[in-house]
Amino acid sequence: MPDTLMVLPATDRKAIRLVRVPPDFEAQEAYRRVTGLIASVEEDDPGYTWEDIESVLEEHGFEPVEFMLGPSLD
């Protein structure tokens, strides 16, 4: 079974992230879970960093993936 990946978009191209979704999550469930986890970090610490979010995602089985952002298609 191929990996399911989720792009975490951002206005700043340098802030875009990619995570591997745990195999036991369906797409909608993964989307809701990540949204909730990010929101909880934002509420707990208004000065949060990517590392704070990354840590919480990893605790719940989401794995950050290194990637190269290609040229814009538009």
PDB file of C-alpha atoms in Angstrom:
ATOM      1  CA  MET A   1       0.000   0.000   0.000  1.00  0.00           C
ATOM      2  CA  PRO A   2       1.513   3.364  -1.002  1.00  0.00           C
ATOM      3  CA  ASP A   3       2.125   6.105   1.547  1.00  0.00           C
ATOM      4  CA  THR A   4      -0.460   8.827   1.953  1.00  0.00           C
ATOM      5  CA  LEU A   5       1.134  12.263   2.124  1.00  0.00           C
ATOM      6  CA  MET A   6      -0.428  15.532   3.261  1.00  0.00           C
ATOM      7  CA  VAL A   7       0.793  18.962   2.185  1.00  0.00           C
ATOM      8  CA  LEU A   8       0.544  21.608   4.904  1.00  0.00           C
ATOM      9  CA  PRO A   9       0.283  24.745   2.753  1.00  0.00           C
ATOM     10  CA  ALA A  10       1.506  28.183   3.762  1.00  0.00           C
ATOM     11  CA  THR A  11       1.560  31.640   2.231  1.00  0.00           C
ATOM     12  CA  ASP A  12       5.335  31.728   2.676  1.00  0.00           C
ATOM     13  CA  ARG A  13       6.827  29.083   0.364  1.00  0.00           C
ATOM     14  CA  LYS A  14       9.542  28.372   2.938  1.00  0.00           C
ATOM     15  CA  ALA A  15       6.911  27.384   5.502  1.00  0.00           C
ATOM     16  CA  ILE A  16       5.206  24.680   3.394  1.00  0.00           C
ATOM     17  CA  ARG A  17       5.534  21.245   5.000  1.00  0.00           C
ATOM     18  CA  LEU A  18       4.848  17.650   3.970  1.00  0.00           C
ATOM     19  CA  VAL A  19       3.880  14.851   6.358  1.00  0.00           C
ATOM     20  CA  ARG A  20       3.281  11.132   5.951  1.00  0.00           C
ATOM     21  CA  VAL A  21      -0.139  10.121   7.246  1.00  0.00           C
ATOM     22  CA  PRO A  22      -0.306   7.019   9.460  1.00  0.00           C
ATOM     23  CA  PRO A  23      -1.724   4.072   7.475  1.00  0.00           C
ATOM     24  CA  ASP A  24      -4.763   3.658   9.739  1.00  0.00           C
ATOM     25  CA  PHE A  25      -6.158   7.130   8.923  1.00  0.00           C
ATOM     26  CA  GLU A  26      -8.636   7.862   6.170  1.00  0.00           C
ATOM     27  CA  ALA A  27      -8.239  11.195   4.354  1.00  0.00           C
ATOM     28  CA  GLN A  28     -11.013  13.114   6.145  1.00  0.00           C
ATOM     29  CA  GLU A  29     -10.012  11.764   9.540  1.00  0.00           C
ATOM     30  CA  ALA A  30      -6.353  12.717   8.945  1.00  0.00           C
ATOM     31  CA  TYR A  31      -7.372  16.219   7.819  1.00  0.00           C
ATOM     32  CA  ARG A  32      -9.528  16.759  10.914  1.00  0.00           C
ATOM     33  CA  ARG A  33      -6.865  15.356  13.252  1.00  0.00           C
ATOM     34  CA  VAL A  34      -4.070  17.539  11.846  1.00  0.00           C
ATOM     35  CA  THR A  35      -6.320  20.611  11.899  1.00  0.00           C
ATOM     36  CA  GLY A  36      -7.167  19.963  15.560  1.00  0.00           C
ATOM     37  CA  LEU A  37      -3.560  19.304  16.555  1.00  0.00           C
ATOM     38  CA  ILE A  38      -2.318  22.489  14.883  1.00  0.00           C
ATOM     39  CA  ALA A  39      -5.141  24.495  16.486  1.00  0.00           C
ATOM     40  CA  SER A  40      -4.252  23.132  19.933  1.00  0.00           C
ATOM     41  CA  VAL A  41      -0.615  24.202  19.524  1.00  0.00           C
ATOM     42  CA  GLU A  42      -1.698  27.662  18.348  1.00  0.00           C
ATOM     43  CA  GLU A  43      -4.040  28.072  21.338  1.00  0.00           C
ATOM     44  CA  ASP A  44      -1.503  26.826  23.892  1.00  0.00           C
ATOM     45  CA  ASP A  45       1.378  28.980  22.635  1.00  0.00           C
ATOM     46  CA  PRO A  46       0.752  32.019  20.407  1.00  0.00           C
ATOM     47  CA  GLY A  47       4.523  32.172  19.793  1.00  0.00           C
ATOM     48  CA  TYR A  48       4.656  28.611  18.447  1.00  0.00           C
ATOM     49  CA  THR A  49       7.200  27.431  15.880  1.00  0.00           C
ATOM     50  CA  TRP A  50       7.149  24.680  13.280  1.00  0.00           C
ATOM     51  CA  GLU A  51       9.115  22.510  15.714  1.00  0.00           C
ATOM     52  CA  ASP A  52       6.248  22.750  18.230  1.00  0.00           C
ATOM     53  CA  ILE A  53       3.744  21.583  15.619  1.00  0.00           C
ATOM     54  CA  GLU A  54       6.113  18.931  14.299  1.00  0.00           C
ATOM     55  CA  SER A  55       6.533  17.454  17.770  1.00  0.00           C
ATOM     56  CA  VAL A  56       2.775  17.172  18.350  1.00  0.00           C
ATOM     57  CA  LEU A  57       2.201  15.665  14.903  1.00  0.00           C
ATOM     58  CA  GLU A  58       4.930  13.077  15.498  1.00  0.00           C
ATOM     59  CA  GLU A  59       3.363  12.149  18.856  1.00  0.00           C
ATOM     60  CA  HIS A  60       0.233  11.222  16.893  1.00  0.00           C
ATOM     61  CA  GLY A  61       2.013   9.213  14.190  1.00  0.00           C
ATOM     62  CA  PHE A  62       2.401  11.848  11.474  1.00  0.00           C
ATOM     63  CA  GLU A  63       5.931  11.809  10.063  1.00  0.00           C
ATOM     64  CA  PRO A  64       7.553  14.899   8.525  1.00  0.00           C
ATOM     65  CA  VAL A  65       8.965  14.238   5.038  1.00  0.00           C
ATOM     66  CA  GLU A  66      11.779  16.172   3.396  1.00  0.00           C
ATOM     67  CA  PHE A  67      10.882  17.470  -0.057  1.00  0.00           C
ATOM     68  CA  MET A  68      11.991  19.876  -2.735  1.00  0.00           C
ATOM     69  CA  LEU A  69       9.502  22.496  -3.873  1.00  0.00           C
ATOM     70  CA  GLY A  70       9.475  22.749  -7.642  1.00  0.00           C
ATOM     71  CA  PRO A  71       8.665  25.673  -9.897  1.00  0.00           C
ATOM     72  CA  SER A  72       5.194  27.185  -9.896  1.00  0.00           C
ATOM     73  CA  LEU A  73       2.773  25.821 -12.497  1.00  0.00           C
ATOM     74  CA  ASP A  74       0.911  29.106 -12.903  1.00  0.00           C
TER      75      ASP A  74
END
